[in-house]
């Protein structure tokens, strides 16, 4: 709940509110960028490294089955068009969000999966955060594990990238916080008992212990906005895609870790 009028703010939160992030300030320099994995305890790091212990690998296995399963329309499966994912999908997730010529706007990996279902498989799109969409995205992204994040250098993406940066730096919600207040100006410090990461999207979809399941980057963004007492953007909304695009640009060239494990 928001603090009661006249009640003192917790010291850690008050410090964040007083931290000014200059408009237009440069993001974290490439040499200083760190994955949230680096700030995890040894138990979680070990869980992520070990495919037999990483719970996100169950979603990857489900995605592998969905990759070869033909849709009810009788049209080809994903594998029927793309073949072995180990070859055709290598590096693909590292280049999303990308420009979608059909809709003339940016699209993220989840949106691309659903676009393929509609246009090439005659199938209904999968709901955001549904197990099947998360599984397919995790399977495809897993084929780029270890590869550097490399968002397209496409001028058509420039307006959305600029919008994403503006959203990242804008103070919003009842607490007047911005994404940059925590993840640029205060990373490495603590907010209560939680260590503040740089906020790079290196492992999505990922398994979050708090959720006891898989989740997308957009789910995490909505969680953050709710924590700032701000109105969260809808799944698939232009603002959500713009933020994803800027975050990918901000994170490059860190390697993809999908499926990551986080607290």
PDB file of C-alpha atoms in Angstrom:
ATOM      1  CA  UNK A   1       0.000   0.000   0.000  1.00  0.00           C
ATOM      2  CA  UNK A   2       1.165   3.575  -0.561  1.00  0.00           C
ATOM      3  CA  UNK A   3       2.523   5.365   2.519  1.00  0.00           C
ATOM      4  CA  UNK A   4      -0.129   7.099   4.602  1.00  0.00           C
ATOM      5  CA  UNK A   5      -0.176  10.909   4.371  1.00  0.00           C
ATOM      6  CA  UNK A   6       2.218  12.308   6.927  1.00  0.00           C
ATOM      7  CA  UNK A   7       3.927   8.972   7.576  1.00  0.00           C
ATOM      8  CA  UNK A   8       7.693   8.777   7.020  1.00  0.00           C
ATOM      9  CA  UNK A   9       8.968   6.856   4.025  1.00  0.00           C
ATOM     10  CA  UNK A  10      11.330   3.951   4.616  1.00  0.00           C
ATOM     11  CA  UNK A  11      14.905   5.210   4.393  1.00  0.00           C
ATOM     12  CA  UNK A  12      15.799   3.066   1.367  1.00  0.00           C
ATOM     13  CA  UNK A  13      12.753   4.241  -0.578  1.00  0.00           C
ATOM     14  CA  UNK A  14      13.288   7.858   0.421  1.00  0.00           C
ATOM     15  CA  UNK A  15      16.840   7.665  -0.911  1.00  0.00           C
ATOM     16  CA  UNK A  16      15.553   6.446  -4.266  1.00  0.00           C
ATOM     17  CA  UNK A  17      12.953   9.178  -4.459  1.00  0.00           C
ATOM     18  CA  UNK A  18      15.627  11.789  -3.858  1.00  0.00           C
ATOM     19  CA  UNK A  19      17.977  10.354  -6.468  1.00  0.00           C
ATOM     20  CA  UNK A  20      17.805  12.470  -9.595  1.00  0.00           C
ATOM     21  CA  UNK A  21      18.572  10.783 -12.888  1.00  0.00           C
ATOM     22  CA  UNK A  22      19.372  13.496 -15.443  1.00  0.00           C
ATOM     23  CA  UNK A  23      17.098  13.517 -18.486  1.00  0.00           C
ATOM     24  CA  UNK A  24      19.025  12.190 -21.464  1.00  0.00           C
ATOM     25  CA  UNK A  25      21.761  10.684 -19.297  1.00  0.00           C
ATOM     26  CA  UNK A  26      23.696   7.897 -20.919  1.00  0.00           C
ATOM     27  CA  UNK A  27      22.780   4.368 -19.838  1.00  0.00           C
ATOM     28  CA  UNK A  28      25.297   2.055 -18.212  1.00  0.00           C
ATOM     29  CA  UNK A  29      28.426   1.838 -20.350  1.00  0.00           C
ATOM     30  CA  UNK A  30      28.914  -1.488 -22.198  1.00  0.00           C
ATOM     31  CA  UNK A  31      31.995  -2.362 -20.149  1.00  0.00           C
ATOM     32  CA  UNK A  32      30.019  -1.911 -16.924  1.00  0.00           C
ATOM     33  CA  UNK A  33      26.906  -3.858 -17.910  1.00  0.00           C
ATOM     34  CA  UNK A  34      26.166  -6.851 -15.718  1.00  0.00           C
ATOM     35  CA  UNK A  35      23.530  -9.529 -15.943  1.00  0.00           C
ATOM     36  CA  UNK A  36      21.291 -10.036 -12.940  1.00  0.00           C
ATOM     37  CA  UNK A  37      22.824 -13.511 -12.832  1.00  0.00           C
ATOM     38  CA  UNK A  38      26.011 -11.962 -11.433  1.00  0.00           C
ATOM     39  CA  UNK A  39      24.064 -10.720  -8.404  1.00  0.00           C
ATOM     40  CA  UNK A  40      22.337 -14.008  -7.655  1.00  0.00           C
ATOM     41  CA  UNK A  41      23.398 -16.234  -4.780  1.00  0.00           C
ATOM     42  CA  UNK A  42      25.446 -19.354  -5.564  1.00  0.00           C
ATOM     43  CA  UNK A  43      22.419 -21.635  -5.150  1.00  0.00           C
ATOM     44  CA  UNK A  44      20.388 -19.849  -7.834  1.00  0.00           C
ATOM     45  CA  UNK A  45      23.408 -19.561 -10.115  1.00  0.00           C
ATOM     46  CA  UNK A  46      23.970 -23.304  -9.799  1.00  0.00           C
ATOM     47  CA  UNK A  47      20.287 -23.963 -10.503  1.00  0.00           C
ATOM     48  CA  UNK A  48      20.429 -21.918 -13.703  1.00  0.00           C
ATOM     49  CA  UNK A  49      23.659 -23.520 -14.918  1.00  0.00           C
ATOM     50  CA  UNK A  50      22.473 -27.093 -14.381  1.00  0.00           C
ATOM     51  CA  UNK A  51      19.971 -28.047 -17.081  1.00  0.00           C
ATOM     52  CA  UNK A  52      18.832 -30.937 -14.909  1.00  0.00           C
ATOM     53  CA  UNK A  53      18.009 -28.591 -12.023  1.00  0.00           C
ATOM     54  CA  UNK A  54      16.832 -25.514 -13.964  1.00  0.00           C
ATOM     55  CA  UNK A  55      13.000 -25.604 -13.773  1.00  0.00           C
ATOM     56  CA  UNK A  56      12.788 -23.440 -16.892  1.00  0.00           C
ATOM     57  CA  UNK A  57      14.064 -26.366 -18.939  1.00  0.00           C
ATOM     58  CA  UNK A  58      10.666 -28.031 -18.508  1.00  0.00           C
ATOM     59  CA  UNK A  59       9.150 -25.195 -20.547  1.00  0.00           C
ATOM     60  CA  UNK A  60      11.917 -25.563 -23.140  1.00  0.00           C
ATOM     61  CA  UNK A  61      11.066 -29.272 -23.453  1.00  0.00           C
ATOM     62  CA  UNK A  62       7.379 -28.414 -23.902  1.00  0.00           C
ATOM     63  CA  UNK A  63       8.362 -25.873 -26.542  1.00  0.00           C
ATOM     64  CA  UNK A  64      10.361 -28.503 -28.420  1.00  0.00           C
ATOM     65  CA  UNK A  65       7.248 -30.671 -28.636  1.00  0.00           C
ATOM     66  CA  UNK A  66       5.114 -27.762 -29.796  1.00  0.00           C
ATOM     67  CA  UNK A  67       7.736 -26.924 -32.450  1.00  0.00           C
ATOM     68  CA  UNK A  68       7.107 -30.225 -34.213  1.00  0.00           C
ATOM     69  CA  UNK A  69       3.357 -30.542 -33.536  1.00  0.00           C
ATOM     70  CA  UNK A  70       1.154 -29.620 -36.523  1.00  0.00           C
ATOM     71  CA  UNK A  71      -1.711 -27.208 -35.744  1.00  0.00           C
ATOM     72  CA  UNK A  72      -5.329 -28.366 -35.867  1.00  0.00           C
ATOM     73  CA  UNK A  73      -5.686 -26.584 -39.221  1.00  0.00           C
ATOM     74  CA  UNK A  74      -3.544 -29.286 -40.787  1.00  0.00           C
ATOM     75  CA  UNK A  75      -0.953 -26.797 -41.997  1.00  0.00           C
ATOM     76  CA  UNK A  76       2.761 -27.352 -41.356  1.00  0.00           C
ATOM     77  CA  UNK A  77       4.226 -27.240 -37.887  1.00  0.00           C
ATOM     78  CA  UNK A  78       6.912 -24.725 -36.984  1.00  0.00           C
ATOM     79  CA  UNK A  79       9.480 -27.370 -37.926  1.00  0.00           C
ATOM     80  CA  UNK A  80       7.669 -27.929 -41.223  1.00  0.00           C
ATOM     81  CA  UNK A  81       8.643 -24.415 -42.311  1.00  0.00           C
ATOM     82  CA  UNK A  82      11.791 -23.706 -40.324  1.00  0.00           C
ATOM     83  CA  UNK A  83      13.317 -27.153 -39.974  1.00  0.00           C
ATOM     84  CA  UNK A  84      15.643 -27.934 -37.099  1.00  0.00           C
ATOM     85  CA  UNK A  85      15.541 -25.048 -34.630  1.00  0.00           C
ATOM     86  CA  UNK A  86      19.195 -25.591 -33.722  1.00  0.00           C
ATOM     87  CA  UNK A  87      20.071 -24.185 -37.137  1.00  0.00           C
ATOM     88  CA  UNK A  88      17.214 -21.956 -38.245  1.00  0.00           C
ATOM     89  CA  UNK A  89      16.603 -20.267 -34.873  1.00  0.00           C
ATOM     90  CA  UNK A  90      20.230 -19.779 -33.862  1.00  0.00           C
ATOM     91  CA  UNK A  91      20.642 -16.081 -33.051  1.00  0.00           C
ATOM     92  CA  UNK A  92      17.020 -15.153 -33.840  1.00  0.00           C
ATOM     93  CA  UNK A  93      15.905 -14.241 -30.302  1.00  0.00           C
ATOM     94  CA  UNK A  94      18.989 -12.061 -29.841  1.00  0.00           C
ATOM     95  CA  UNK A  95      17.648  -9.783 -32.605  1.00  0.00           C
ATOM     96  CA  UNK A  96      14.187  -9.075 -31.153  1.00  0.00           C
ATOM     97  CA  UNK A  97      12.198  -6.847 -30.967  1.00  0.00           C
ATOM     98  CA  UNK A  98      12.431  -6.302 -34.727  1.00  0.00           C
ATOM     99  CA  UNK A  99      10.517  -4.457 -37.440  1.00  0.00           C
ATOM    100  CA  UNK A 100       7.379  -6.165 -38.727  1.00  0.00           C
ATOM    101  CA  UNK A 101       6.749  -5.130 -42.328  1.00  0.00           C
ATOM    102  CA  UNK A 102       3.152  -6.384 -42.378  1.00  0.00           C
ATOM    103  CA  UNK A 103       2.001  -4.182 -39.495  1.00  0.00           C
ATOM    104  CA  UNK A 104       4.660  -1.476 -40.008  1.00  0.00           C
ATOM    105  CA  UNK A 105       5.632  -1.475 -36.333  1.00  0.00           C
ATOM    106  CA  UNK A 106       8.028  -3.262 -33.970  1.00  0.00           C
ATOM    107  CA  UNK A 107       7.202  -6.761 -32.841  1.00  0.00           C
ATOM    108  CA  UNK A 108       8.685  -8.901 -30.075  1.00  0.00           C
ATOM    109  CA  UNK A 109       9.382 -12.629 -30.127  1.00  0.00           C
ATOM    110  CA  UNK A 110       6.033 -13.547 -28.566  1.00  0.00           C
ATOM    111  CA  UNK A 111       4.249 -11.429 -31.149  1.00  0.00           C
ATOM    112  CA  UNK A 112       6.213 -13.101 -33.942  1.00  0.00           C
ATOM    113  CA  UNK A 113       5.196 -16.553 -32.741  1.00  0.00           C
ATOM    114  CA  UNK A 114       1.546 -15.510 -32.817  1.00  0.00           C
ATOM    115  CA  UNK A 115       1.933 -13.803 -36.198  1.00  0.00           C
ATOM    116  CA  UNK A 116       3.293 -17.050 -37.626  1.00  0.00           C
ATOM    117  CA  UNK A 117       0.384 -18.950 -36.150  1.00  0.00           C
ATOM    118  CA  UNK A 118      -2.164 -16.613 -37.748  1.00  0.00           C
ATOM    119  CA  UNK A 119      -0.512 -16.106 -41.113  1.00  0.00           C
ATOM    120  CA  UNK A 120       1.114 -19.460 -41.810  1.00  0.00           C
ATOM    121  CA  UNK A 121      -0.662 -22.016 -39.658  1.00  0.00           C
ATOM    122  CA  UNK A 122      -4.258 -20.747 -39.719  1.00  0.00           C
ATOM    123  CA  UNK A 123      -4.257 -21.045 -35.914  1.00  0.00           C
ATOM    124  CA  UNK A 124      -5.527 -18.788 -33.180  1.00  0.00           C
ATOM    125  CA  UNK A 125      -2.896 -16.690 -31.375  1.00  0.00           C
ATOM    126  CA  UNK A 126      -1.791 -17.953 -28.004  1.00  0.00           C
ATOM    127  CA  UNK A 127      -2.675 -15.838 -24.979  1.00  0.00           C
ATOM    128  CA  UNK A 128       0.091 -13.815 -23.361  1.00  0.00           C
ATOM    129  CA  UNK A 129       1.608 -15.664 -20.404  1.00  0.00           C
ATOM    130  CA  UNK A 130      -0.045 -18.907 -21.489  1.00  0.00           C
ATOM    131  CA  UNK A 131       2.148 -21.995 -20.940  1.00  0.00           C
ATOM    132  CA  UNK A 132       2.289 -22.763 -24.669  1.00  0.00           C
ATOM    133  CA  UNK A 133       3.407 -19.273 -25.721  1.00  0.00           C
ATOM    134  CA  UNK A 134       6.012 -19.132 -22.953  1.00  0.00           C
ATOM    135  CA  UNK A 135       7.215 -22.610 -23.892  1.00  0.00           C
ATOM    136  CA  UNK A 136       7.606 -21.805 -27.586  1.00  0.00           C
ATOM    137  CA  UNK A 137       9.363 -18.513 -26.816  1.00  0.00           C
ATOM    138  CA  UNK A 138      11.670 -20.232 -24.309  1.00  0.00           C
ATOM    139  CA  UNK A 139      12.502 -22.978 -26.805  1.00  0.00           C
ATOM    140  CA  UNK A 140      13.305 -20.523 -29.594  1.00  0.00           C
ATOM    141  CA  UNK A 141      15.246 -18.184 -27.292  1.00  0.00           C
ATOM    142  CA  UNK A 142      17.141 -21.123 -25.841  1.00  0.00           C
ATOM    143  CA  UNK A 143      18.661 -21.725 -29.260  1.00  0.00           C
ATOM    144  CA  UNK A 144      20.449 -18.359 -28.889  1.00  0.00           C
ATOM    145  CA  UNK A 145      21.791 -19.044 -25.409  1.00  0.00           C
ATOM    146  CA  UNK A 146      25.266 -17.597 -25.022  1.00  0.00           C
ATOM    147  CA  UNK A 147      24.929 -15.297 -28.018  1.00  0.00           C
ATOM    148  CA  UNK A 148      25.179 -11.523 -27.546  1.00  0.00           C
ATOM    149  CA  UNK A 149      22.005  -9.459 -27.525  1.00  0.00           C
ATOM    150  CA  UNK A 150      22.075  -7.541 -30.809  1.00  0.00           C
ATOM    151  CA  UNK A 151      18.900  -5.537 -31.557  1.00  0.00           C
ATOM    152  CA  UNK A 152      18.607  -4.615 -35.247  1.00  0.00           C
ATOM    153  CA  UNK A 153      20.264  -1.438 -36.452  1.00  0.00           C
ATOM    154  CA  UNK A 154      17.097  -0.481 -38.334  1.00  0.00           C
ATOM    155  CA  UNK A 155      16.169   3.187 -38.685  1.00  0.00           C
ATOM    156  CA  UNK A 156      12.486   2.235 -38.702  1.00  0.00           C
ATOM    157  CA  UNK A 157      12.893   1.177 -35.061  1.00  0.00           C
ATOM    158  CA  UNK A 158      14.368   4.522 -33.979  1.00  0.00           C
ATOM    159  CA  UNK A 159      11.074   6.183 -32.903  1.00  0.00           C
ATOM    160  CA  UNK A 160      10.057   3.178 -30.779  1.00  0.00           C
ATOM    161  CA  UNK A 161      13.536   2.930 -29.274  1.00  0.00           C
ATOM    162  CA  UNK A 162      13.396   6.623 -28.338  1.00  0.00           C
ATOM    163  CA  UNK A 163       9.925   6.136 -26.851  1.00  0.00           C
ATOM    164  CA  UNK A 164      11.204   3.200 -24.812  1.00  0.00           C
ATOM    165  CA  UNK A 165      14.045   5.265 -23.442  1.00  0.00           C
ATOM    166  CA  UNK A 166      11.679   8.105 -22.539  1.00  0.00           C
ATOM    167  CA  UNK A 167       9.417   5.645 -20.722  1.00  0.00           C
ATOM    168  CA  UNK A 168      12.415   4.153 -18.903  1.00  0.00           C
ATOM    169  CA  UNK A 169      13.535   7.581 -17.672  1.00  0.00           C
ATOM    170  CA  UNK A 170      10.119   9.081 -16.931  1.00  0.00           C
ATOM    171  CA  UNK A 171       9.043   9.387 -13.303  1.00  0.00           C
ATOM    172  CA  UNK A 172       5.565   8.002 -12.948  1.00  0.00           C
ATOM    173  CA  UNK A 173       3.059   6.599 -10.520  1.00  0.00           C
ATOM    174  CA  UNK A 174       2.227   7.649  -6.986  1.00  0.00           C
ATOM    175  CA  UNK A 175       5.824   7.157  -5.852  1.00  0.00           C
ATOM    176  CA  UNK A 176       7.321   9.301  -8.611  1.00  0.00           C
ATOM    177  CA  UNK A 177       9.943   6.696  -9.472  1.00  0.00           C
ATOM    178  CA  UNK A 178      11.363   5.832 -12.863  1.00  0.00           C
ATOM    179  CA  UNK A 179      12.971   2.636 -14.116  1.00  0.00           C
ATOM    180  CA  UNK A 180      16.242   4.582 -14.382  1.00  0.00           C
ATOM    181  CA  UNK A 181      16.031   5.686 -10.745  1.00  0.00           C
ATOM    182  CA  UNK A 182      16.576   2.104  -9.639  1.00  0.00           C
ATOM    183  CA  UNK A 183      18.375   0.380 -12.494  1.00  0.00           C
ATOM    184  CA  UNK A 184      20.722   3.128 -13.711  1.00  0.00           C
ATOM    185  CA  UNK A 185      21.312   5.325 -10.674  1.00  0.00           C
ATOM    186  CA  UNK A 186      21.094   2.802  -7.828  1.00  0.00           C
ATOM    187  CA  UNK A 187      22.005  -0.618  -9.166  1.00  0.00           C
ATOM    188  CA  UNK A 188      24.058  -2.653  -6.718  1.00  0.00           C
ATOM    189  CA  UNK A 189      22.394  -0.997  -3.714  1.00  0.00           C
ATOM    190  CA  UNK A 190      19.576  -2.510  -1.723  1.00  0.00           C
ATOM    191  CA  UNK A 191      15.903  -1.636  -1.526  1.00  0.00           C
ATOM    192  CA  UNK A 192      14.969  -3.289   1.732  1.00  0.00           C
ATOM    193  CA  UNK A 193      16.455  -6.782   1.535  1.00  0.00           C
ATOM    194  CA  UNK A 194      16.486  -6.892  -2.272  1.00  0.00           C
ATOM    195  CA  UNK A 195      19.608  -6.150  -4.254  1.00  0.00           C
ATOM    196  CA  UNK A 196      18.839  -3.787  -7.159  1.00  0.00           C
ATOM    197  CA  UNK A 197      20.004  -5.221 -10.509  1.00  0.00           C
ATOM    198  CA  UNK A 198      20.780  -3.272 -13.649  1.00  0.00           C
ATOM    199  CA  UNK A 199      17.557  -4.666 -15.094  1.00  0.00           C
ATOM    200  CA  UNK A 200      18.842  -6.248 -18.313  1.00  0.00           C
ATOM    201  CA  UNK A 201      16.464  -8.668 -20.091  1.00  0.00           C
ATOM    202  CA  UNK A 202      19.039 -11.396 -20.620  1.00  0.00           C
ATOM    203  CA  UNK A 203      17.034 -14.476 -19.717  1.00  0.00           C
ATOM    204  CA  UNK A 204      13.378 -14.141 -20.727  1.00  0.00           C
ATOM    205  CA  UNK A 205      11.184 -16.078 -20.643  1.00  0.00           C
ATOM    206  CA  UNK A 206      12.615 -17.041 -17.275  1.00  0.00           C
ATOM    207  CA  UNK A 207      11.649 -19.037 -14.212  1.00  0.00           C
ATOM    208  CA  UNK A 208      11.047 -16.819 -11.193  1.00  0.00           C
ATOM    209  CA  UNK A 209      10.924 -18.470  -7.790  1.00  0.00           C
ATOM    210  CA  UNK A 210       8.489 -15.806  -6.597  1.00  0.00           C
ATOM    211  CA  UNK A 211       6.091 -16.817  -9.398  1.00  0.00           C
ATOM    212  CA  UNK A 212       6.771 -20.543  -9.098  1.00  0.00           C
ATOM    213  CA  UNK A 213       6.665 -20.608 -12.870  1.00  0.00           C
ATOM    214  CA  UNK A 214       7.760 -19.075 -16.143  1.00  0.00           C
ATOM    215  CA  UNK A 215       7.067 -15.492 -17.103  1.00  0.00           C
ATOM    216  CA  UNK A 216       7.800 -12.995 -19.854  1.00  0.00           C
ATOM    217  CA  UNK A 217       9.632  -9.692 -19.743  1.00  0.00           C
ATOM    218  CA  UNK A 218       6.295  -7.915 -20.122  1.00  0.00           C
ATOM    219  CA  UNK A 219       5.017  -9.611 -16.975  1.00  0.00           C
ATOM    220  CA  UNK A 220       8.073  -8.341 -15.113  1.00  0.00           C
ATOM    221  CA  UNK A 221       7.603  -4.819 -16.472  1.00  0.00           C
ATOM    222  CA  UNK A 222       4.003  -4.851 -15.305  1.00  0.00           C
ATOM    223  CA  UNK A 223       5.159  -5.989 -11.854  1.00  0.00           C
ATOM    224  CA  UNK A 224       7.633  -3.106 -11.684  1.00  0.00           C
ATOM    225  CA  UNK A 225       5.068  -0.515 -12.763  1.00  0.00           C
ATOM    226  CA  UNK A 226       2.600  -1.814 -10.201  1.00  0.00           C
ATOM    227  CA  UNK A 227       5.321  -1.530  -7.544  1.00  0.00           C
ATOM    228  CA  UNK A 228       5.834   2.095  -8.585  1.00  0.00           C
ATOM    229  CA  UNK A 229       2.061   2.601  -8.094  1.00  0.00           C
ATOM    230  CA  UNK A 230       1.791   3.316 -11.827  1.00  0.00           C
ATOM    231  CA  UNK A 231      -0.700   1.992 -14.365  1.00  0.00           C
ATOM    232  CA  UNK A 232       0.916  -1.006 -16.087  1.00  0.00           C
ATOM    233  CA  UNK A 233       0.962  -1.194 -19.871  1.00  0.00           C
ATOM    234  CA  UNK A 234      -1.104  -3.909 -21.505  1.00  0.00           C
ATOM    235  CA  UNK A 235       0.441  -7.083 -22.882  1.00  0.00           C
ATOM    236  CA  UNK A 236       1.502  -6.401 -26.451  1.00  0.00           C
ATOM    237  CA  UNK A 237       0.848  -2.663 -26.128  1.00  0.00           C
ATOM    238  CA  UNK A 238       3.121  -0.355 -28.174  1.00  0.00           C
ATOM    239  CA  UNK A 239       4.570   1.022 -24.939  1.00  0.00           C
ATOM    240  CA  UNK A 240       5.501  -2.479 -23.785  1.00  0.00           C
ATOM    241  CA  UNK A 241       7.238  -3.272 -27.082  1.00  0.00           C
ATOM    242  CA  UNK A 242       9.028   0.103 -27.042  1.00  0.00           C
ATOM    243  CA  UNK A 243      10.362  -0.598 -23.551  1.00  0.00           C
ATOM    244  CA  UNK A 244      11.476  -4.076 -24.620  1.00  0.00           C
ATOM    245  CA  UNK A 245      13.321  -2.582 -27.591  1.00  0.00           C
ATOM    246  CA  UNK A 246      15.111   0.028 -25.507  1.00  0.00           C
ATOM    247  CA  UNK A 247      16.010  -2.531 -22.847  1.00  0.00           C
ATOM    248  CA  UNK A 248      17.504  -4.815 -25.512  1.00  0.00           C
ATOM    249  CA  UNK A 249      19.563  -1.892 -26.810  1.00  0.00           C
ATOM    250  CA  UNK A 250      20.615  -1.002 -23.261  1.00  0.00           C
ATOM    251  CA  UNK A 251      21.618  -4.621 -22.533  1.00  0.00           C
ATOM    252  CA  UNK A 252      23.670  -5.299 -25.671  1.00  0.00           C
ATOM    253  CA  UNK A 253      26.086  -7.055 -25.967  1.00  0.00           C
ATOM    254  CA  UNK A 254      25.371  -9.174 -22.873  1.00  0.00           C
ATOM    255  CA  UNK A 255      24.712 -12.843 -23.732  1.00  0.00           C
ATOM    256  CA  UNK A 256      21.277 -14.430 -23.661  1.00  0.00           C
ATOM    257  CA  UNK A 257      20.689 -16.882 -20.798  1.00  0.00           C
ATOM    258  CA  UNK A 258      17.195 -18.206 -21.557  1.00  0.00           C
ATOM    259  CA  UNK A 259      15.810 -19.815 -19.513  1.00  0.00           C
ATOM    260  CA  UNK A 260      17.262 -17.825 -16.640  1.00  0.00           C
ATOM    261  CA  UNK A 261      16.347 -18.385 -12.988  1.00  0.00           C
ATOM    262  CA  UNK A 262      15.661 -15.469 -10.677  1.00  0.00           C
ATOM    263  CA  UNK A 263      14.403 -15.123  -7.063  1.00  0.00           C
TER     264      UNK A 263
END
